[in-house]
Short mmCIF file of C-alpha atoms and ligand atoms in Angstrom, two decimals:
data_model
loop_
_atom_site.label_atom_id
_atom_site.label_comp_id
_atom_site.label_asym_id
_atom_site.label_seq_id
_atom_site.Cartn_x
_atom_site.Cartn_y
_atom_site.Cartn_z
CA UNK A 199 175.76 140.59 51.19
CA UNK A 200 174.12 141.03 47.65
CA UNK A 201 173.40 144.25 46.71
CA UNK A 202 175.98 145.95 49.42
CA UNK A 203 176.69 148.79 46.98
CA UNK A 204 172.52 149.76 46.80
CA UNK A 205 172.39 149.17 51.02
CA UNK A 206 175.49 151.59 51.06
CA UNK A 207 173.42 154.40 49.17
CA UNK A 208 170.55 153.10 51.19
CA UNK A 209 172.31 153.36 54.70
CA UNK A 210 173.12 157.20 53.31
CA UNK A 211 169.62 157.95 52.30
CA UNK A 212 169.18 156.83 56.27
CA UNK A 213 171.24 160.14 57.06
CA UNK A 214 168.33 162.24 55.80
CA UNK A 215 165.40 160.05 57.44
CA UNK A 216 162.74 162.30 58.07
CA UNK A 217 160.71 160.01 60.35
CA UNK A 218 158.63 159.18 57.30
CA UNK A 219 159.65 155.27 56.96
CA UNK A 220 157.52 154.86 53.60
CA UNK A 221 159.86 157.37 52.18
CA UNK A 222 162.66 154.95 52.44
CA UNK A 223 163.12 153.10 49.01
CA UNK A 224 164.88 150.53 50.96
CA UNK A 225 166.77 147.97 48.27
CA UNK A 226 164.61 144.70 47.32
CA UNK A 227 166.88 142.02 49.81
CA UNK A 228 165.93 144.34 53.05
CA UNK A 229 161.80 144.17 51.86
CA UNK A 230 159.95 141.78 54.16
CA UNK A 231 157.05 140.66 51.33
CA UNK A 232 154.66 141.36 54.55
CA UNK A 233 152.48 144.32 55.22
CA UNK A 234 152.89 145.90 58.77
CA UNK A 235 149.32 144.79 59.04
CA UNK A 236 150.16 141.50 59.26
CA UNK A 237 152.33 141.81 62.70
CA UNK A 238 149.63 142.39 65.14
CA UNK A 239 149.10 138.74 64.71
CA UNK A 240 152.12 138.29 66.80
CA UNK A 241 149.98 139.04 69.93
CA UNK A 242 148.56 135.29 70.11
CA UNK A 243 150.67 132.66 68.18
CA UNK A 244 151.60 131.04 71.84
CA UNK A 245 147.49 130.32 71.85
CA UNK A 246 148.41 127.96 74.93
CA UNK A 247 150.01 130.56 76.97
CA UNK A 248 147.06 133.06 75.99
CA UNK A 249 144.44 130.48 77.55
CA UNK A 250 146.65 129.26 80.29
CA UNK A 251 145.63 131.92 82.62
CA UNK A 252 142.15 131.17 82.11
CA UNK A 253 142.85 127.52 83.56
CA UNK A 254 144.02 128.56 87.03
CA UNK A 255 141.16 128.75 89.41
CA UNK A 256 141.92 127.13 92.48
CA UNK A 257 145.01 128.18 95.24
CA UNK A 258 148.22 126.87 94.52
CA UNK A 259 150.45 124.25 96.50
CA UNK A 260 152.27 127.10 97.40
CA UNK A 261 149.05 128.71 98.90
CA UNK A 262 149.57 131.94 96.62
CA UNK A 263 146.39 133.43 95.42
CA UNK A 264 144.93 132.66 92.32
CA UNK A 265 144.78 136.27 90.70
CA UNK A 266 148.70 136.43 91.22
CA UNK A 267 148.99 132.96 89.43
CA UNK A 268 146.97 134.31 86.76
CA UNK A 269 149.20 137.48 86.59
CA UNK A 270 152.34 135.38 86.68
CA UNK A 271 150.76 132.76 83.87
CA UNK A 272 150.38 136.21 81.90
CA UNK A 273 153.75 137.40 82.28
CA UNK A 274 154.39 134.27 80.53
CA UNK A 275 152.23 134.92 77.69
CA UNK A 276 153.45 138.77 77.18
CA UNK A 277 157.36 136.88 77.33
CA UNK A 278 155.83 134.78 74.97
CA UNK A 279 154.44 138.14 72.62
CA UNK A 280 157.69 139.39 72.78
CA UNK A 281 159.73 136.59 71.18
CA UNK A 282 157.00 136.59 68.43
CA UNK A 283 156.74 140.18 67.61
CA UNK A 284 160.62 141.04 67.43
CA UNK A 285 162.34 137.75 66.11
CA UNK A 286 159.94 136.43 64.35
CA UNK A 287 161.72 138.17 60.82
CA UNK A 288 165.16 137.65 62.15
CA UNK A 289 164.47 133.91 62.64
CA UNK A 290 162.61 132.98 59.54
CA UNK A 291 163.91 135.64 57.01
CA UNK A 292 167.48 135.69 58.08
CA UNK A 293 167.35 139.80 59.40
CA UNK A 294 164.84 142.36 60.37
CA UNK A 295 162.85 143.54 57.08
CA UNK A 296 161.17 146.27 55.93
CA UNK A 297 157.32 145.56 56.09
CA UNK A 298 155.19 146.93 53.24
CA UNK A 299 153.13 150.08 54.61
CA UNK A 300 149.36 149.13 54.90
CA UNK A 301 146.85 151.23 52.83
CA UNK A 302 144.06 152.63 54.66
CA UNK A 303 141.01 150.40 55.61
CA UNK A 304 143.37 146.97 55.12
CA UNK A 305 142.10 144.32 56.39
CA UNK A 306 144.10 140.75 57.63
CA UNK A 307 141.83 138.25 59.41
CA UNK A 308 142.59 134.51 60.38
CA UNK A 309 142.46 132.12 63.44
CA UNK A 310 144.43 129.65 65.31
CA UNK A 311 142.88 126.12 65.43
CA UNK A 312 143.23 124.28 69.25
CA UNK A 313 146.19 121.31 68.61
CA UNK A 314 145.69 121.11 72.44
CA UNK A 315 145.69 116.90 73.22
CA UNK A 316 142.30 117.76 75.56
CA UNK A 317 140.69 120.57 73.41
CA UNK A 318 140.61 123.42 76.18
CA UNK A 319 142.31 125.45 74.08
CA UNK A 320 139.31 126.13 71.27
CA UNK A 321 139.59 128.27 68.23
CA UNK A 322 141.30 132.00 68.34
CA UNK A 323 140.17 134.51 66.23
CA UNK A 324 142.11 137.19 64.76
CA UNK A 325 140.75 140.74 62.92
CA UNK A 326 143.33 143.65 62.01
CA UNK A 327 142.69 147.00 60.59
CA UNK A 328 144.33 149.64 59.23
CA UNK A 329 142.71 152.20 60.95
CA UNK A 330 144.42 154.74 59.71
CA UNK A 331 147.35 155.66 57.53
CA UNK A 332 148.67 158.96 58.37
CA UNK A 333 150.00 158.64 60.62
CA UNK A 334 149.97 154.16 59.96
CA UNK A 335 147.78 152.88 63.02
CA UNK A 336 146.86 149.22 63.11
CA UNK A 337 144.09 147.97 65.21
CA UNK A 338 143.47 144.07 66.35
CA UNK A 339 141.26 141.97 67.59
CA UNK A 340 141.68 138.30 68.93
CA UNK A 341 138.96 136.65 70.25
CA UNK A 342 138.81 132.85 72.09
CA UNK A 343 135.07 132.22 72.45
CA UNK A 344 135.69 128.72 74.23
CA UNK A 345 137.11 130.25 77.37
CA UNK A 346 135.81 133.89 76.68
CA UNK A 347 138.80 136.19 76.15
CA UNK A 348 139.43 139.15 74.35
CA UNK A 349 142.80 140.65 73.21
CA UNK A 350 141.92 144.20 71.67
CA UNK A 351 144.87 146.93 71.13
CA UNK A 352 146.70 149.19 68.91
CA UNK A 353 150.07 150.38 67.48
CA UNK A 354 151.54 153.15 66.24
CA UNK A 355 155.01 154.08 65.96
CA UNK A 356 157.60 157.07 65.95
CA UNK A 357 160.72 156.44 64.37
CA UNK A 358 164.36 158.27 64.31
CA UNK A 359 167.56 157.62 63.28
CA UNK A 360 170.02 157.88 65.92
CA UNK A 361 173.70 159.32 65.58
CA UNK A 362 175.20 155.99 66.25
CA UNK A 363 173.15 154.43 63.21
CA UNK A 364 170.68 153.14 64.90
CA UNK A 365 166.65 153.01 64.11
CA UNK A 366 165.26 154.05 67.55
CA UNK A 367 161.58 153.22 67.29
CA UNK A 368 158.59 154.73 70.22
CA UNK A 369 155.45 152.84 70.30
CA UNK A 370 152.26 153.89 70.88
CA UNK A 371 148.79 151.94 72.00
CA UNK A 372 148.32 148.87 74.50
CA UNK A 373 146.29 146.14 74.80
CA UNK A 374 143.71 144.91 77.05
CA UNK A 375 143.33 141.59 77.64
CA UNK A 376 140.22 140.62 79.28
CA UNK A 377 139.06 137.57 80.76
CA UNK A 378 135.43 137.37 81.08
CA UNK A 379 133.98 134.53 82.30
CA UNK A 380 136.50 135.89 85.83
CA UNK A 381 135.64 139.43 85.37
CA UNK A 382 139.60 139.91 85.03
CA UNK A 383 141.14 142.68 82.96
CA UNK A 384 144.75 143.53 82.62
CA UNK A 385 146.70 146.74 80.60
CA UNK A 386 149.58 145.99 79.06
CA UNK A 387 151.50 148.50 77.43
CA UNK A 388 154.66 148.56 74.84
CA UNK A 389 158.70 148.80 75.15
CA UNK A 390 160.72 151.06 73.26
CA UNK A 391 163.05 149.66 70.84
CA UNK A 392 166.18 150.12 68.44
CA UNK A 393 167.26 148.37 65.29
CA UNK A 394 170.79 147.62 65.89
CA UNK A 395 172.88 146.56 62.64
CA UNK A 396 171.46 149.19 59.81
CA UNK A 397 175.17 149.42 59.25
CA UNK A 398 176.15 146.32 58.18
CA UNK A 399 172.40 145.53 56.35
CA UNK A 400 171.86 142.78 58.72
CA UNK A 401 169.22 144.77 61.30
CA UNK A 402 167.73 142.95 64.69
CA UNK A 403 165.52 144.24 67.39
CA UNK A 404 166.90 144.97 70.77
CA UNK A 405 163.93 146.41 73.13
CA UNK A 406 164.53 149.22 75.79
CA UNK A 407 163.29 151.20 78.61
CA UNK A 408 160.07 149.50 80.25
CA UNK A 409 156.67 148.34 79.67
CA UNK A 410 153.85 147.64 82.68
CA UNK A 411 151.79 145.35 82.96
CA UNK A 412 148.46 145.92 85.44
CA UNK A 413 145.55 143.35 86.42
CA UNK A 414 142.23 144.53 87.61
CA UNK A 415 142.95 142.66 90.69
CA UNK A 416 145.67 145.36 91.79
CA UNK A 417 148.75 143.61 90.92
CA UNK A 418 151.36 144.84 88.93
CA UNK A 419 154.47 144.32 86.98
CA UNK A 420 157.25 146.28 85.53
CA UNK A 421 159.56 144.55 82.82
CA UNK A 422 162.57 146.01 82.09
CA UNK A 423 164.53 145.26 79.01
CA UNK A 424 168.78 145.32 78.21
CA UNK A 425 170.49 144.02 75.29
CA UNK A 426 173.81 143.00 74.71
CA UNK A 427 175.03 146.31 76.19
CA UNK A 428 178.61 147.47 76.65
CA UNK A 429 179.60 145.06 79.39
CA UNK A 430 178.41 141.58 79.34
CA UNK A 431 174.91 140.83 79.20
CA UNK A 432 173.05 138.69 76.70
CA UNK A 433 171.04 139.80 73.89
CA UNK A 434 167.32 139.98 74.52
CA UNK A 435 167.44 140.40 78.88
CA UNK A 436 164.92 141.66 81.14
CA UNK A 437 164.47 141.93 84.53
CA UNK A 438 160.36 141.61 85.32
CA UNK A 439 159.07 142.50 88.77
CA UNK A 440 155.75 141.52 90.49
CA UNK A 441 154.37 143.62 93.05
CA UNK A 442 150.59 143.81 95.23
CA UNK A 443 150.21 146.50 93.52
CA UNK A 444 151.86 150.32 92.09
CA UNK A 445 152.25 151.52 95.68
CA UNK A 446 153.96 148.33 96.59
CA UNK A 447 156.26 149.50 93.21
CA UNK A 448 157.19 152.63 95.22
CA UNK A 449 158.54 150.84 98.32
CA UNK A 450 161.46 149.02 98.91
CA UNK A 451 161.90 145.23 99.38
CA UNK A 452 157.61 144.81 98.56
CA UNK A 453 158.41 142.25 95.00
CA UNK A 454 156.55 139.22 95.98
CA UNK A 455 158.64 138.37 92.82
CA UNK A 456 161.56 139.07 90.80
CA UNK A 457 161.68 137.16 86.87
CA UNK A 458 165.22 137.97 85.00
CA UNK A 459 166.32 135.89 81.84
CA UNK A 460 165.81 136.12 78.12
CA UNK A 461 162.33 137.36 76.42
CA UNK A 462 163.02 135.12 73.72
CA UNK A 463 164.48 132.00 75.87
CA UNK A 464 164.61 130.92 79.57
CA UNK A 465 164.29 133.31 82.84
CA UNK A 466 164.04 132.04 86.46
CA UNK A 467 161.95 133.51 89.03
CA UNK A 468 162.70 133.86 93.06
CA UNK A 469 160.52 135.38 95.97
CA UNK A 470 161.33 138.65 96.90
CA UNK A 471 163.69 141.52 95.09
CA UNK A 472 166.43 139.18 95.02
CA UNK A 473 167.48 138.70 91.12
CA UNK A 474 167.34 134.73 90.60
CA UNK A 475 170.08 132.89 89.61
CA UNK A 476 169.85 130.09 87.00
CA UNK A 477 169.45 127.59 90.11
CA UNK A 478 166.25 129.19 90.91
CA UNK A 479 162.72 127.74 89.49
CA UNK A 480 162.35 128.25 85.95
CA UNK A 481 159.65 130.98 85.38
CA UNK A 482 159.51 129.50 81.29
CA UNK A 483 161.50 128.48 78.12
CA UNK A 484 159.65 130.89 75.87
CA UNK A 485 162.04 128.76 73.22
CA UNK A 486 160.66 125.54 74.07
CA UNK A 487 156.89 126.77 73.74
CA UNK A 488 155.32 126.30 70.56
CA UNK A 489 154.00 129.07 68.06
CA UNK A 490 151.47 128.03 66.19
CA UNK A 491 150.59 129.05 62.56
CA UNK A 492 147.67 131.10 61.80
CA UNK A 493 145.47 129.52 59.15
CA UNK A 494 144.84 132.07 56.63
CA UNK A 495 142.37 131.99 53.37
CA UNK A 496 143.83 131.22 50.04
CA UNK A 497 144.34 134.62 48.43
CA UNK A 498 141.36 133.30 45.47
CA UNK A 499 139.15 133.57 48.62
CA UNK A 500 139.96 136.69 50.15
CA UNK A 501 138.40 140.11 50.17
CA UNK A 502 139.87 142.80 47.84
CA UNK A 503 140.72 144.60 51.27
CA UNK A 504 142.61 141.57 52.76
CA UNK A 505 146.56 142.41 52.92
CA UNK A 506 147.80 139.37 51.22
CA UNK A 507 145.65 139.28 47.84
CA UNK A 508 145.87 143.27 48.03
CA UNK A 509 149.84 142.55 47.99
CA UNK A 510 150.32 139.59 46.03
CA UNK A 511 151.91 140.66 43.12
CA UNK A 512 154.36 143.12 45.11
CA UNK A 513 154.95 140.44 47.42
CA UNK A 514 156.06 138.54 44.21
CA UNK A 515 158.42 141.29 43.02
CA UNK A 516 159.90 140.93 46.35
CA UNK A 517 160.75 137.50 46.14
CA UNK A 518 162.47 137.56 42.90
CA UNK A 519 164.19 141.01 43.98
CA UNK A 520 162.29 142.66 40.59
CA UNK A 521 162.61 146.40 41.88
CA UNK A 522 160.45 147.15 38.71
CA UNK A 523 157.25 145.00 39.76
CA UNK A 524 157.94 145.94 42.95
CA UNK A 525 157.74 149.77 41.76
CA UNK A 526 155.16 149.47 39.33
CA UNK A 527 152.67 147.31 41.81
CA UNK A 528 153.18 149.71 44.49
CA UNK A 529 152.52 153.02 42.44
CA UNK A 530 148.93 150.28 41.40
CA UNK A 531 148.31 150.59 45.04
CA UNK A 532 148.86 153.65 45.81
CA UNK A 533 147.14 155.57 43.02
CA UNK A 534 143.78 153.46 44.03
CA UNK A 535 144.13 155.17 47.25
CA UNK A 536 144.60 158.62 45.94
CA UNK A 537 141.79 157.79 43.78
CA UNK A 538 140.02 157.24 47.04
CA UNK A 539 140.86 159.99 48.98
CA UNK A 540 140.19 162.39 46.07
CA UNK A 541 136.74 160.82 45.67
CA UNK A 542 135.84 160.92 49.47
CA UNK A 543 137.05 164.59 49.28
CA UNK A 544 134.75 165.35 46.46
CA UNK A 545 131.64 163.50 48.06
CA UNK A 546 132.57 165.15 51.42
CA UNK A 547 133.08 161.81 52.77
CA UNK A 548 135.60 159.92 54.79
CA UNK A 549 136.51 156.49 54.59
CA UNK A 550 134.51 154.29 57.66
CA UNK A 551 136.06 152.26 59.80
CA UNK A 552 134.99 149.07 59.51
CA UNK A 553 135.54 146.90 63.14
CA UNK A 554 136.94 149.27 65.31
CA UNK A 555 136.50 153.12 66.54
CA UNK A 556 138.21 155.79 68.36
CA UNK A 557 137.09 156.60 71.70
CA UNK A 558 137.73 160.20 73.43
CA UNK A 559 138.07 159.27 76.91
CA UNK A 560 137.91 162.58 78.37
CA UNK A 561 134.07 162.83 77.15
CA UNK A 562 133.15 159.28 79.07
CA UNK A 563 132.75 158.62 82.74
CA UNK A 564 135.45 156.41 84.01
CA UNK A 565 133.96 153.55 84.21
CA UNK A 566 133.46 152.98 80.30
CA UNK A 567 135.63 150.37 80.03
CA UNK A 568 138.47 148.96 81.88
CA UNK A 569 141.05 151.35 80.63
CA UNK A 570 140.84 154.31 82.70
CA UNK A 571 140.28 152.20 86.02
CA UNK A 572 143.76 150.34 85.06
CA UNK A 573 145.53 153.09 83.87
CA UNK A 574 145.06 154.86 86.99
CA UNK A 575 146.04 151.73 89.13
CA UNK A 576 149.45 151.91 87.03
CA UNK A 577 149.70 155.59 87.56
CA UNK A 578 150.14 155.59 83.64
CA UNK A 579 148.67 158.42 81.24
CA UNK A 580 145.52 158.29 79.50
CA UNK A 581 146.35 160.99 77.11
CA UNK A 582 147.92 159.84 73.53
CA UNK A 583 151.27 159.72 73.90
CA UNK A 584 154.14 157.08 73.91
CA UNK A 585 152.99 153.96 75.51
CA UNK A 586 154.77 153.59 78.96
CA UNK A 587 154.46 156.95 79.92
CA UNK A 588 153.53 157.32 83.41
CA UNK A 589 151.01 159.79 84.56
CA UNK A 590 152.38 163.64 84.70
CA UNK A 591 155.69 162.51 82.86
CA UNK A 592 156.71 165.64 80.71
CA UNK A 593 155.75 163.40 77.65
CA UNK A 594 152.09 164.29 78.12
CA UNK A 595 152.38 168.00 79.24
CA UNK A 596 150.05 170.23 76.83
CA UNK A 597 148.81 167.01 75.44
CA UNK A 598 145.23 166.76 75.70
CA UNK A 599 144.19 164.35 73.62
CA UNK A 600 142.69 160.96 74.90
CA UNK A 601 141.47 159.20 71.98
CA UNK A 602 142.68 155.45 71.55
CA UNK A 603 141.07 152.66 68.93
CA UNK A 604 139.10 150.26 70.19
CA UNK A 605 137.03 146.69 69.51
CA UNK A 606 133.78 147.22 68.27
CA UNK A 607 133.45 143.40 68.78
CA UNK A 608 129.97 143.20 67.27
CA UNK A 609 130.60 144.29 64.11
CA UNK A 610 132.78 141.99 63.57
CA UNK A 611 130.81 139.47 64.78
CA UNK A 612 128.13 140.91 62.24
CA UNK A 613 130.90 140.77 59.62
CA UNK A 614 129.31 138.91 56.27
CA UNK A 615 132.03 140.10 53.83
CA UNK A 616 135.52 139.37 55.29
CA UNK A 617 134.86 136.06 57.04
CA UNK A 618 137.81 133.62 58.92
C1 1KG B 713 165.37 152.90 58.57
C2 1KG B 713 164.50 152.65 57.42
C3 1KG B 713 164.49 151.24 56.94
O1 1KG B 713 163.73 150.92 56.12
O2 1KG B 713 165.39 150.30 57.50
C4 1KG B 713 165.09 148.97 57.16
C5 1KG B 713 165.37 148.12 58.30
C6 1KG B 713 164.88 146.75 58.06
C7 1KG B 713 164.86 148.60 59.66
C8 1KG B 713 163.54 149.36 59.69
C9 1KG B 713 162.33 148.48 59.81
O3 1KG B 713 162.46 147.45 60.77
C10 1KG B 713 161.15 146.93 60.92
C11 1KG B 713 160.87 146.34 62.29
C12 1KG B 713 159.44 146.81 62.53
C13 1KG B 713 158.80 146.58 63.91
C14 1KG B 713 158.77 145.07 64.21
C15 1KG B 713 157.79 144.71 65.24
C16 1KG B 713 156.82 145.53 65.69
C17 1KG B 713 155.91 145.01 66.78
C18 1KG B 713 154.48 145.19 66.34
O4 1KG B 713 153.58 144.75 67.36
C19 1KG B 713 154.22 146.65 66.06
C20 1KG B 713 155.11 147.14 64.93
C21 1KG B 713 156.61 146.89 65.19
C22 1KG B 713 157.10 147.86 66.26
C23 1KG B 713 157.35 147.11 63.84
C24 1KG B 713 157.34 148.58 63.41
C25 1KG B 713 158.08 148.84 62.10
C26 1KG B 713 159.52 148.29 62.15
C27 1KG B 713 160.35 149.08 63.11
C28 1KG B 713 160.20 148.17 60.75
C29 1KG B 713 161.13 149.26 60.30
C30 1KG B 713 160.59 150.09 59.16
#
């Protein structure tokens, strides 16, 4: 691998990670020429799964109800997320990266066009922030006016080396995903992960723990993830489970379904808590689905806030491994944004948000929006702490804070400056 002897002083700079990943100077061959901006984008490349949902509205063959169709149809689409959001580096740049750390206010906007044969798919919109930047928070937006949906969530993360070498990585945020036009809402919240590989400069994803998923129509899911593991397993497993609803969760024998496979490939689905074999239906070959590309402006076109004209020529320095243009580009970037701050501090301003806002949820009734309502039906926290965590885990003892970043989907729509 080039540059083994810089990844070696690298991979001991890792020993003394403070949690601080932008105070890594990682060596140029491990840089992803990609601002961490960009990655929320990953929500809705699989536009046809995202829409799918939308299409089922009349009982099955099988006589199941429609709302647990829908549910299973988004399953699909979250299996779907998944392969997107933690291969997509591995796959096209060879390894996990380093993304460039978005300044605050950065903005990365774009849509997916409908290559559907019939057209029911109709334009998706996309809008990320940088909402803020300590600590990094990225907000997004997608938006499908033809069959009225909204995808709206946010990420942060909490990083640590582990003891073994490993990058363990906690998320926090959701997304809601609502369907309008059926007055549907679902919660879907993030796994854990780890980057396996820091060793040997060749990093990859493996996701942990659980994440939920929970419709407004009561039912609910639990995936769980495994890698590779000690024994044999393959890389990339979960094991998914639908039930009626949390209660159901709490009861044994009450799946209506059980899913197991690969996030990033096939997985089969049986009735019941039985775990399906590969003779059992095929749930979906998230590998034979098609991602589509997001159509993006030419840089000339973009706003000075948009992430790839803002990171064009350290994008280039990247590319041809030029730690100096890399350096010197950066340090451009970053002294604008002191500049900033320094400025705001003098005028006794702060910089405004410009599509989305924080909302305290312990000064709103509980009806504001469909977060509480499914949160609650999850028996998942509302407070601010890793996503996942259920409600009372010792995660959100003393923490009071319920502030999360939402849509302000009008001003975007309002938007005159940063347009598609
Ligand atoms: C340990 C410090 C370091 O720089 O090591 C370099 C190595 C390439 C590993 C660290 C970086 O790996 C990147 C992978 C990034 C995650 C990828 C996908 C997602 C999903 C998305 O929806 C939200 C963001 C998230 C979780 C990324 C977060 C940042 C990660 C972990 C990068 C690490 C700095």
């Amino acid at each position: 691998m080039s540059g083994s002897s810089s990844w070696t002083s690298f991979v001991k700079s890792l020993a003394s990670y403070n949690g601080d990943l932008a105070s890594l100077t990682a060596p140029p061959f491990i840089l992803a020429p990609t601002s961490l901006a960009e990655y929320s984008q990953y929500w809705a490349e699989y536009t046809e799964l995202l829409v799918a949902p939308t299409q089922i509205k009349t009982v099955g063959e099988d006589k199941e109800p429609v709302e647990l169709q829908r549910m299973l149809a988004v399953i699909r689409w979250y299996l779907a997320t998944l392969k997107s959001q933690y291969t997509s580096r591995a796959s096209t740049l060879g390894s996990e990266k380093k993304p460039l750390n978005p300044f605050l206010g950065e903005l990365f906007v774009g849509k997916w066009v409908d290559e559907s044969d019939d057209g029911h798919i109709g334009e998706t919109d996309l809008a990320i922030e940088q909402v803020s930047h300590h600590p990094p928070i990225t907000a997004y937006g997608i938006e499908n006016k033809k069959n009225n949906i909204v995808l709206q969530g946010y990420n942060r993360i909490k990083a640590s080396m582990s003891a073994t070498g490993s990058l363990n990585v906690r998320q926090f945020g959701h997304s809601i995903l609502e369907f309008k036009d059926l007055n549907e809402q679902y919660l879907v919240t993030l796994p854990h992960l780890h980057l396996e590989g820091l060793l040997v400069a060749a990093p990859f994803i493996e996701l942990e723990q659980k994440s939920y998923i929970q419709s407004s129509a009561g039912y609910y899911a639990t995936i769980e993830f495994t890698g590779r593991g000690y024994f044999y397993g393959k890389k990339n497993s979960f094991k998914a489970k639908v039930y009626k609803s949390y209660e159901d969760s709490l009861k044994k024998g009450k799946e209506l379904y059980t899913i197991t496979g690969q996030w990033s490939g096939a997985s089969n689905i049986a009735k019941g808590s039985s775990s399906p074999t590969s003779s059992d239906p095929l749930f979906v070959d998230i590998s034979k689905q098609k991602a589509q590309t997001l159509q993006v402006k030419p840089i000339e076109k973009q706003h000075e806030l948009e992430s790839r004209r803002a990171w064009a020529k350290v994008a280039e320095g990247i590319k041809t491994g030029d730690m100096n243009v890399i350096h010197a580009e950066k340090s451009k970037i970053e002294n604008a944004q002191r500049e900033l701050r320094l400025k705001e501090k003098e005028a006794g301003t702060t910089w405004q948000n410009r599509w989305y806002e924080q909302v305290d949820y312990s000064k709103l009734p509980e009806d504001h929006d469909a977060f509480v309502k499914l949160a609650k039906l999850a028996n998942l926290s509302i407070k601010n702490v890793p996503s996942s965590t259920l409600k009372g885990d010792s995660k959100e003892d003393g923490v009071t804070d319920e502030t999360h970043w939402r849509f302000n989907r009008a001003k975007f729509d309002k938007e005159t400056e940063v347009l598609i």
